[in-house]
């Protein structure tokens, strides 16, 4: 009896071990699918050269895996496979007659080879006509008494049927149709066509509006964009349920913004009636982060909000504050660096390791844990990936452009 019991216990133990092992393997597989960036904090980098037909490209952006390049060529959005050196996607203008339509803006997601882009075209039916009834006054007539009923009163009335008359009225809609798309790219080794998905039509988008800035919070599925036209500026929020909200105040000018990669809180450089402030926009809350007119939000990474102090077109100080789910007015800030870096006409970003990168077309200034490093840029045009890990140099060669990728060593 004891021997049989021992055998049963052994088999139960073996079964539990096997189940635990199987569940562990399954859990790891699921984690790889749902969160590929959770395996390592190291960004993907590559070193390669590729030749792209054409020149004078606009809005150069490299994908998360550093294998696709997005750019505009004569108003057309193109996606170039750097590994296979070929164009794999193009989004044409809706009409050659209107260069202001077509792709308005685009942005790679920071954790996968997926591109969001906004596309505008003329509304073929900006005016529609509907038939509506014309309200008629009711007509009544007296009923004469009859011989059969001499006591019937002569003042009793009934409503007489009147033919219904109608008129045509015009209904005026938005003369521009603006659409949001998601373009999912396969592995650069594959020949599968990209999956171009229509998401929604944005009826609130002002006709003729230009998207100045576009930021995405992937953890909360929020998209923020600033849209300017001749008369106004609009700050829009689009959530995963396709709801759209306007967040800015009347007359507010926004010069730079960043979205929390944890909570979706938006931080903006705000100017209202001449007053400059750094403001946070959370769920139903607008808070002042800094009242100093010299402060600008530079970006957000790994739980830190980076604020730069700019004086006379020079970045003189970098400060940080904690990125919290509940922000407060005037939170305490920690000084991370002090010095002087040219800031006029500069680009800036916060790298995946918390490095602050300020760069123009000749020099990149990289600040890591308070230490400044300068990197000379040798391309005709120079760009740095959003994770701060890759340098993209463009050199013109006749009617083509040579793209060279180099990892940035800190």
Short mmCIF file of C-alpha atoms in Angstrom, two decimals:
data_model
loop_
_atom_site.label_atom_id
_atom_site.label_comp_id
_atom_site.label_asym_id
_atom_site.label_seq_id
_atom_site.Cartn_x
_atom_site.Cartn_y
_atom_site.Cartn_z
CA UNK A 1 0.00 0.00 0.00
CA UNK A 2 2.82 2.40 0.94
CA UNK A 3 4.63 1.52 -2.29
CA UNK A 4 1.56 2.36 -4.40
CA UNK A 5 1.09 5.64 -2.52
CA UNK A 6 4.74 6.54 -3.11
CA UNK A 7 4.38 5.84 -6.85
CA UNK A 8 1.26 8.02 -7.05
CA UNK A 9 3.01 10.89 -5.26
CA UNK A 10 6.00 10.63 -7.60
CA UNK A 11 3.79 10.81 -10.68
CA UNK A 12 1.86 13.78 -9.24
CA UNK A 13 5.17 15.59 -8.65
CA UNK A 14 6.36 14.83 -12.19
CA UNK A 15 3.03 16.06 -13.61
CA UNK A 16 3.23 19.32 -11.66
CA UNK A 17 6.80 19.95 -12.81
CA UNK A 18 5.83 19.35 -16.45
CA UNK A 19 2.77 21.63 -16.15
CA UNK A 20 4.83 24.38 -14.53
CA UNK A 21 7.41 24.14 -17.30
CA UNK A 22 4.74 24.26 -20.00
CA UNK A 23 3.03 27.26 -18.40
CA UNK A 24 6.40 29.06 -18.12
CA UNK A 25 7.13 28.53 -21.81
CA UNK A 26 3.63 29.67 -22.77
CA UNK A 27 3.91 32.75 -20.55
CA UNK A 28 7.21 33.72 -22.16
CA UNK A 29 5.73 33.33 -25.65
CA UNK A 30 2.74 35.53 -24.76
CA UNK A 31 5.03 38.15 -23.22
CA UNK A 32 7.04 38.29 -26.44
CA UNK A 33 3.90 38.92 -28.48
CA UNK A 34 2.24 41.45 -26.17
CA UNK A 35 5.31 43.32 -25.07
CA UNK A 36 8.37 42.82 -27.25
CA UNK A 37 10.21 45.73 -25.70
CA UNK A 38 9.85 44.25 -22.20
CA UNK A 39 12.60 41.71 -22.94
CA UNK A 40 15.35 44.32 -23.00
CA UNK A 41 15.77 48.04 -22.49
CA UNK A 42 18.38 48.18 -25.23
CA UNK A 43 17.11 49.92 -28.40
CA UNK A 44 17.62 48.27 -31.76
CA UNK A 45 20.54 49.69 -33.76
CA UNK A 46 21.95 48.93 -37.20
CA UNK A 47 24.90 49.95 -39.32
CA UNK A 48 24.17 49.98 -43.05
CA UNK A 49 24.06 52.00 -46.24
CA UNK A 50 21.23 52.15 -48.74
CA UNK A 51 20.51 54.15 -51.88
CA UNK A 52 17.09 55.73 -52.34
CA UNK A 53 15.95 57.08 -55.72
CA UNK A 54 15.20 60.79 -55.56
CA UNK A 55 16.32 63.71 -53.42
CA UNK A 56 15.01 66.68 -51.43
CA UNK A 57 12.98 64.49 -49.10
CA UNK A 58 10.89 65.92 -46.26
CA UNK A 59 10.11 64.75 -42.72
CA UNK A 60 12.57 61.84 -42.50
CA UNK A 61 11.55 59.30 -39.83
CA UNK A 62 13.02 55.87 -39.09
CA UNK A 63 11.00 52.96 -37.71
CA UNK A 64 11.38 51.30 -34.32
CA UNK A 65 13.42 48.37 -35.72
CA UNK A 66 15.54 50.71 -37.89
CA UNK A 67 14.60 48.85 -41.07
CA UNK A 68 12.08 51.22 -42.66
CA UNK A 69 12.40 54.89 -43.55
CA UNK A 70 9.33 57.12 -43.95
CA UNK A 71 9.57 60.36 -45.90
CA UNK A 72 7.65 62.65 -48.25
CA UNK A 73 8.76 63.06 -51.84
CA UNK A 74 6.90 65.77 -53.81
CA UNK A 75 3.99 65.50 -51.38
CA UNK A 76 3.79 61.68 -51.60
CA UNK A 77 4.35 59.58 -48.47
CA UNK A 78 6.81 56.76 -49.17
CA UNK A 79 8.07 53.89 -47.04
CA UNK A 80 11.49 52.50 -47.99
CA UNK A 81 12.77 49.07 -46.91
CA UNK A 82 16.38 49.81 -45.98
CA UNK A 83 17.40 46.15 -45.96
CA UNK A 84 15.99 45.28 -49.38
CA UNK A 85 16.51 48.81 -50.76
CA UNK A 86 13.08 49.21 -52.28
CA UNK A 87 9.93 51.28 -51.80
CA UNK A 88 7.20 49.13 -50.23
CA UNK A 89 4.40 51.69 -49.83
CA UNK A 90 3.25 54.96 -51.37
CA UNK A 91 0.28 57.18 -50.52
CA UNK A 92 -0.45 59.43 -53.46
CA UNK A 93 -1.99 62.87 -53.44
CA UNK A 94 -5.77 62.77 -54.01
CA UNK A 95 -5.29 65.27 -56.85
CA UNK A 96 -2.33 66.87 -58.58
CA UNK A 97 -4.23 70.15 -58.54
CA UNK A 98 -4.17 70.54 -54.75
CA UNK A 99 -0.77 70.03 -53.14
CA UNK A 100 -2.16 70.98 -49.73
CA UNK A 101 -4.14 67.75 -49.50
CA UNK A 102 -2.82 64.21 -49.11
CA UNK A 103 -0.78 63.06 -46.12
CA UNK A 104 -0.75 65.85 -43.54
CA UNK A 105 1.44 64.22 -40.89
CA UNK A 106 2.73 60.84 -39.72
CA UNK A 107 4.48 59.25 -36.75
CA UNK A 108 6.07 55.84 -36.09
CA UNK A 109 4.96 54.09 -32.91
CA UNK A 110 7.87 53.77 -30.47
CA UNK A 111 7.54 50.01 -29.87
CA UNK A 112 6.74 48.45 -33.27
CA UNK A 113 7.02 49.05 -37.02
CA UNK A 114 3.64 50.75 -37.28
CA UNK A 115 3.04 54.19 -38.75
CA UNK A 116 0.09 56.48 -37.96
CA UNK A 117 -0.77 59.02 -40.64
CA UNK A 118 -3.46 61.62 -41.37
CA UNK A 119 -4.80 61.96 -44.91
CA UNK A 120 -6.90 64.82 -46.32
CA UNK A 121 -9.01 65.01 -49.47
CA UNK A 122 -11.73 67.28 -50.79
CA UNK A 123 -15.28 66.44 -49.82
CA UNK A 124 -17.09 65.61 -53.09
CA UNK A 125 -20.39 66.61 -51.47
CA UNK A 126 -19.68 69.61 -49.22
CA UNK A 127 -23.24 70.80 -49.79
CA UNK A 128 -26.25 68.49 -49.62
CA UNK A 129 -29.89 69.33 -50.21
CA UNK A 130 -32.86 68.05 -48.26
CA UNK A 131 -36.60 68.43 -48.75
CA UNK A 132 -38.46 69.84 -45.76
CA UNK A 133 -42.21 70.55 -45.34
CA UNK A 134 -43.50 74.09 -45.25
CA UNK A 135 -45.68 74.66 -42.23
CA UNK A 136 -49.17 75.67 -43.33
CA UNK A 137 -51.84 77.43 -41.24
CA UNK A 138 -54.69 75.13 -40.37
CA UNK A 139 -57.91 75.80 -42.35
CA UNK A 140 -61.25 75.30 -40.63
CA UNK A 141 -64.78 75.49 -42.02
CA UNK A 142 -68.13 75.62 -40.20
CA UNK A 143 -70.53 72.71 -40.48
CA UNK A 144 -74.02 73.75 -41.49
CA UNK A 145 -76.89 72.18 -39.52
CA UNK A 146 -78.74 69.47 -41.33
CA UNK A 147 -82.47 68.94 -41.66
CA UNK A 148 -82.25 65.67 -39.81
CA UNK A 149 -80.71 67.42 -36.81
CA UNK A 150 -82.20 70.91 -36.47
CA UNK A 151 -80.64 71.31 -33.01
CA UNK A 152 -77.03 71.02 -34.33
CA UNK A 153 -74.97 74.13 -33.51
CA UNK A 154 -73.63 76.16 -36.44
CA UNK A 155 -70.37 77.14 -34.66
CA UNK A 156 -68.95 73.61 -34.65
CA UNK A 157 -65.84 73.41 -36.89
CA UNK A 158 -63.57 70.77 -38.48
CA UNK A 159 -60.07 70.97 -39.94
CA UNK A 160 -59.94 70.80 -43.70
CA UNK A 161 -57.15 68.73 -45.32
CA UNK A 162 -54.62 70.94 -47.08
CA UNK A 163 -52.01 69.64 -49.58
CA UNK A 164 -48.51 69.57 -47.97
CA UNK A 165 -46.05 71.98 -49.57
CA UNK A 166 -42.25 71.47 -49.39
CA UNK A 167 -39.05 73.38 -50.05
CA UNK A 168 -35.41 72.44 -50.60
CA UNK A 169 -32.81 73.51 -48.02
CA UNK A 170 -29.01 73.36 -48.27
CA UNK A 171 -26.92 71.65 -45.62
CA UNK A 172 -23.26 72.73 -45.48
CA UNK A 173 -20.66 70.22 -44.29
CA UNK A 174 -16.86 70.26 -43.93
CA UNK A 175 -15.33 70.86 -47.40
CA UNK A 176 -12.44 68.60 -46.37
CA UNK A 177 -12.48 64.92 -45.41
CA UNK A 178 -9.66 64.08 -42.99
CA UNK A 179 -8.91 60.43 -42.22
CA UNK A 180 -6.65 58.58 -39.78
CA UNK A 181 -4.85 55.44 -40.97
CA UNK A 182 -2.61 52.80 -39.36
CA UNK A 183 0.08 51.28 -41.56
CA UNK A 184 1.53 48.04 -40.18
CA UNK A 185 4.80 46.88 -41.74
CA UNK A 186 5.91 43.22 -41.81
CA UNK A 187 9.44 42.07 -41.03
CA UNK A 188 11.85 43.68 -43.48
CA UNK A 189 12.91 40.17 -44.58
CA UNK A 190 9.42 39.43 -45.88
CA UNK A 191 7.79 40.38 -49.17
CA UNK A 192 4.34 40.75 -47.58
CA UNK A 193 2.57 43.99 -48.44
CA UNK A 194 2.01 46.45 -45.55
CA UNK A 195 -1.41 46.38 -43.91
CA UNK A 196 -2.95 49.81 -44.53
CA UNK A 197 -5.95 50.18 -42.20
CA UNK A 198 -8.50 52.98 -42.17
CA UNK A 199 -9.30 53.99 -38.58
CA UNK A 200 -11.74 56.88 -38.64
CA UNK A 201 -12.87 60.11 -40.26
CA UNK A 202 -12.20 63.23 -38.18
CA UNK A 203 -15.11 65.54 -38.91
CA UNK A 204 -13.87 68.11 -36.40
CA UNK A 205 -10.65 68.69 -38.33
CA UNK A 206 -10.68 72.26 -39.73
CA UNK A 207 -10.44 72.52 -43.51
CA UNK A 208 -7.03 73.73 -44.63
CA UNK A 209 -5.55 73.01 -41.21
CA UNK A 210 -1.86 72.12 -40.89
CA UNK A 211 -0.70 69.61 -38.28
CA UNK A 212 2.16 71.31 -36.46
CA UNK A 213 2.91 68.59 -33.90
CA UNK A 214 1.86 65.00 -33.34
CA UNK A 215 2.63 62.86 -30.28
CA UNK A 216 1.40 59.43 -29.23
CA UNK A 217 1.06 57.75 -25.82
CA UNK A 218 1.03 54.05 -26.68
CA UNK A 219 0.33 52.80 -23.15
CA UNK A 220 -2.95 54.74 -23.04
CA UNK A 221 -3.72 54.73 -26.79
CA UNK A 222 -4.00 58.50 -26.91
CA UNK A 223 -3.06 60.68 -29.87
CA UNK A 224 -2.45 64.41 -29.49
CA UNK A 225 -2.06 66.88 -32.34
CA UNK A 226 -1.96 70.63 -32.81
CA UNK A 227 -3.73 71.95 -35.91
CA UNK A 228 -3.29 75.48 -37.21
CA UNK A 229 -5.09 77.37 -39.92
CA UNK A 230 -5.20 81.06 -40.83
CA UNK A 231 -7.48 82.03 -37.98
CA UNK A 232 -6.95 79.63 -35.06
CA UNK A 233 -4.99 76.85 -33.38
CA UNK A 234 -6.58 73.65 -32.12
CA UNK A 235 -5.20 71.04 -29.71
CA UNK A 236 -6.99 67.73 -30.31
CA UNK A 237 -7.03 64.48 -28.35
CA UNK A 238 -8.12 61.19 -29.99
CA UNK A 239 -8.65 58.15 -27.76
CA UNK A 240 -8.95 54.43 -28.49
CA UNK A 241 -12.76 54.71 -28.66
CA UNK A 242 -12.39 57.28 -31.47
CA UNK A 243 -13.61 60.10 -29.25
CA UNK A 244 -12.20 63.53 -30.04
CA UNK A 245 -11.73 66.37 -27.56
CA UNK A 246 -10.46 69.91 -27.91
CA UNK A 247 -8.07 70.71 -25.05
CA UNK A 248 -6.71 74.19 -25.67
CA UNK A 249 -8.05 77.47 -24.41
CA UNK A 250 -9.24 80.28 -26.66
CA UNK A 251 -6.27 82.11 -28.14
CA UNK A 252 -3.74 79.67 -26.70
CA UNK A 253 -0.54 79.13 -28.70
CA UNK A 254 1.32 75.84 -28.20
CA UNK A 255 5.03 75.64 -28.91
CA UNK A 256 6.11 72.07 -28.15
CA UNK A 257 4.48 69.19 -26.28
CA UNK A 258 5.17 65.70 -24.93
CA UNK A 259 2.89 62.87 -23.79
CA UNK A 260 3.55 60.62 -20.79
CA UNK A 261 4.46 57.10 -21.86
CA UNK A 262 2.88 55.84 -18.61
CA UNK A 263 -0.24 57.85 -17.86
CA UNK A 264 -1.04 59.70 -21.07
CA UNK A 265 -0.73 63.11 -19.40
CA UNK A 266 0.08 65.82 -21.93
CA UNK A 267 2.66 68.52 -21.14
CA UNK A 268 2.62 71.62 -23.34
CA UNK A 269 4.52 74.87 -23.73
CA UNK A 270 1.58 77.26 -23.49
CA UNK A 271 1.24 80.94 -24.31
CA UNK A 272 -2.00 82.74 -23.47
CA UNK A 273 -2.27 86.55 -23.74
CA UNK A 274 1.53 86.83 -23.68
CA UNK A 275 1.96 84.62 -20.58
CA UNK A 276 4.25 81.63 -21.16
CA UNK A 277 3.96 78.56 -18.93
CA UNK A 278 4.56 74.82 -18.95
CA UNK A 279 1.16 73.20 -18.40
CA UNK A 280 0.02 69.62 -17.85
CA UNK A 281 -3.32 68.33 -19.12
CA UNK A 282 -4.55 65.23 -17.31
CA UNK A 283 -8.00 63.75 -16.91
CA UNK A 284 -10.14 66.85 -16.50
CA UNK A 285 -7.24 68.81 -14.97
CA UNK A 286 -5.11 71.68 -16.21
CA UNK A 287 -2.14 72.38 -13.93
CA UNK A 288 0.77 74.81 -14.10
CA UNK A 289 4.07 72.91 -13.98
CA UNK A 290 6.31 75.96 -14.36
CA UNK A 291 5.46 79.66 -14.40
CA UNK A 292 8.87 80.63 -15.79
CA UNK A 293 8.68 82.03 -19.33
CA UNK A 294 12.14 80.56 -19.99
CA UNK A 295 11.11 76.95 -19.35
CA UNK A 296 10.16 74.47 -22.07
CA UNK A 297 9.12 70.83 -21.85
CA UNK A 298 11.70 68.78 -23.76
CA UNK A 299 10.22 65.30 -23.42
CA UNK A 300 9.28 62.43 -21.14
CA UNK A 301 11.05 59.13 -20.62
CA UNK A 302 11.04 56.37 -17.99
CA UNK A 303 9.04 58.27 -15.37
CA UNK A 304 10.79 61.63 -15.77
CA UNK A 305 9.58 64.87 -17.32
CA UNK A 306 12.46 66.93 -18.75
CA UNK A 307 12.27 70.71 -18.61
CA UNK A 308 14.80 72.94 -20.37
CA UNK A 309 15.58 76.52 -19.36
CA UNK A 310 16.31 78.64 -22.44
CA UNK A 311 17.78 82.15 -22.33
CA UNK A 312 18.87 84.18 -25.36
CA UNK A 313 18.49 81.12 -27.62
CA UNK A 314 20.82 79.10 -25.40
CA UNK A 315 19.83 76.03 -23.38
CA UNK A 316 21.37 76.80 -19.99
CA UNK A 317 19.76 74.27 -17.67
CA UNK A 318 17.99 70.90 -17.73
CA UNK A 319 15.61 70.02 -14.91
CA UNK A 320 13.45 66.97 -14.24
CA UNK A 321 10.35 66.19 -12.25
CA UNK A 322 8.57 62.94 -11.54
CA UNK A 323 5.93 61.78 -14.01
CA UNK A 324 2.98 60.92 -11.77
CA UNK A 325 -0.56 59.75 -12.34
CA UNK A 326 -1.72 62.75 -10.31
CA UNK A 327 0.28 65.91 -10.96
CA UNK A 328 0.25 69.03 -8.77
CA UNK A 329 0.77 72.71 -9.42
CA UNK A 330 4.41 73.85 -9.37
CA UNK A 331 5.98 70.44 -8.53
CA UNK A 332 9.56 70.37 -7.28
CA UNK A 333 12.24 70.10 -9.97
CA UNK A 334 15.73 68.65 -9.85
CA UNK A 335 18.58 70.27 -11.77
CA UNK A 336 20.35 67.65 -13.93
CA UNK A 337 22.74 69.83 -15.91
CA UNK A 338 23.91 73.44 -16.34
CA UNK A 339 25.90 74.94 -19.20
CA UNK A 340 25.25 76.54 -22.59
CA UNK A 341 24.08 74.89 -25.83
CA UNK A 342 22.81 76.67 -29.00
CA UNK A 343 19.04 76.20 -29.09
CA UNK A 344 17.96 78.30 -32.05
CA UNK A 345 16.47 76.16 -34.87
CA UNK A 346 17.46 73.02 -32.95
CA UNK A 347 15.79 69.63 -32.68
CA UNK A 348 15.59 67.85 -29.35
CA UNK A 349 14.58 64.50 -27.89
CA UNK A 350 14.98 62.31 -24.83
CA UNK A 351 16.69 58.99 -25.59
CA UNK A 352 15.76 55.58 -24.24
CA UNK A 353 18.49 55.83 -21.59
CA UNK A 354 17.48 59.27 -20.41
CA UNK A 355 20.05 61.12 -22.50
CA UNK A 356 19.04 64.60 -23.65
CA UNK A 357 19.97 65.22 -27.28
CA UNK A 358 19.96 68.69 -28.83
CA UNK A 359 21.08 68.81 -32.44
CA UNK A 360 21.19 70.89 -35.60
CA UNK A 361 22.58 69.99 -39.01
CA UNK A 362 26.22 70.17 -37.94
CA UNK A 363 26.45 69.13 -34.29
CA UNK A 364 24.66 66.90 -31.80
CA UNK A 365 24.95 67.75 -28.11
CA UNK A 366 24.33 64.69 -25.93
CA UNK A 367 23.89 65.07 -22.17
CA UNK A 368 24.05 61.81 -20.20
CA UNK A 369 23.92 61.82 -16.37
CA UNK A 370 25.01 65.45 -16.34
CA UNK A 371 27.93 65.02 -18.76
CA UNK A 372 28.03 66.77 -22.15
CA UNK A 373 29.37 65.12 -25.29
CA UNK A 374 29.52 66.70 -28.77
CA UNK A 375 29.12 64.69 -31.98
CA UNK A 376 29.96 66.18 -35.38
CA UNK A 377 27.42 65.39 -38.10
CA UNK A 378 28.80 64.85 -41.61
CA UNK A 379 25.74 64.26 -43.81
CA UNK A 380 24.05 66.76 -46.11
CA UNK A 381 21.06 66.17 -43.83
CA UNK A 382 21.22 64.58 -40.40
CA UNK A 383 18.56 63.03 -38.18
CA UNK A 384 18.51 61.08 -34.93
CA UNK A 385 16.00 58.35 -34.12
CA UNK A 386 13.41 59.03 -31.42
CA UNK A 387 15.12 56.59 -29.03
CA UNK A 388 18.39 58.50 -29.41
CA UNK A 389 20.26 55.37 -30.49
CA UNK A 390 20.69 55.83 -34.25
CA UNK A 391 22.20 58.53 -36.44
CA UNK A 392 20.66 58.82 -39.92
CA UNK A 393 22.87 60.65 -42.44
CA UNK A 394 21.65 61.57 -45.91
CA UNK A 395 24.07 62.40 -48.73
CA UNK A 396 22.94 63.35 -52.22
CA UNK A 397 24.46 61.48 -55.14
CA UNK A 398 23.15 62.71 -58.49
CA UNK A 399 19.45 61.95 -58.64
CA UNK A 400 19.68 59.53 -55.69
CA UNK A 401 20.23 59.81 -51.94
CA UNK A 402 22.59 57.64 -49.93
CA UNK A 403 21.28 56.84 -46.44
CA UNK A 404 23.79 55.74 -43.83
CA UNK A 405 22.81 54.42 -40.39
CA UNK A 406 25.28 54.51 -37.51
CA UNK A 407 24.65 53.58 -33.86
CA UNK A 408 25.32 56.47 -31.48
CA UNK A 409 27.84 55.48 -28.81
CA UNK A 410 27.32 57.23 -25.49
#
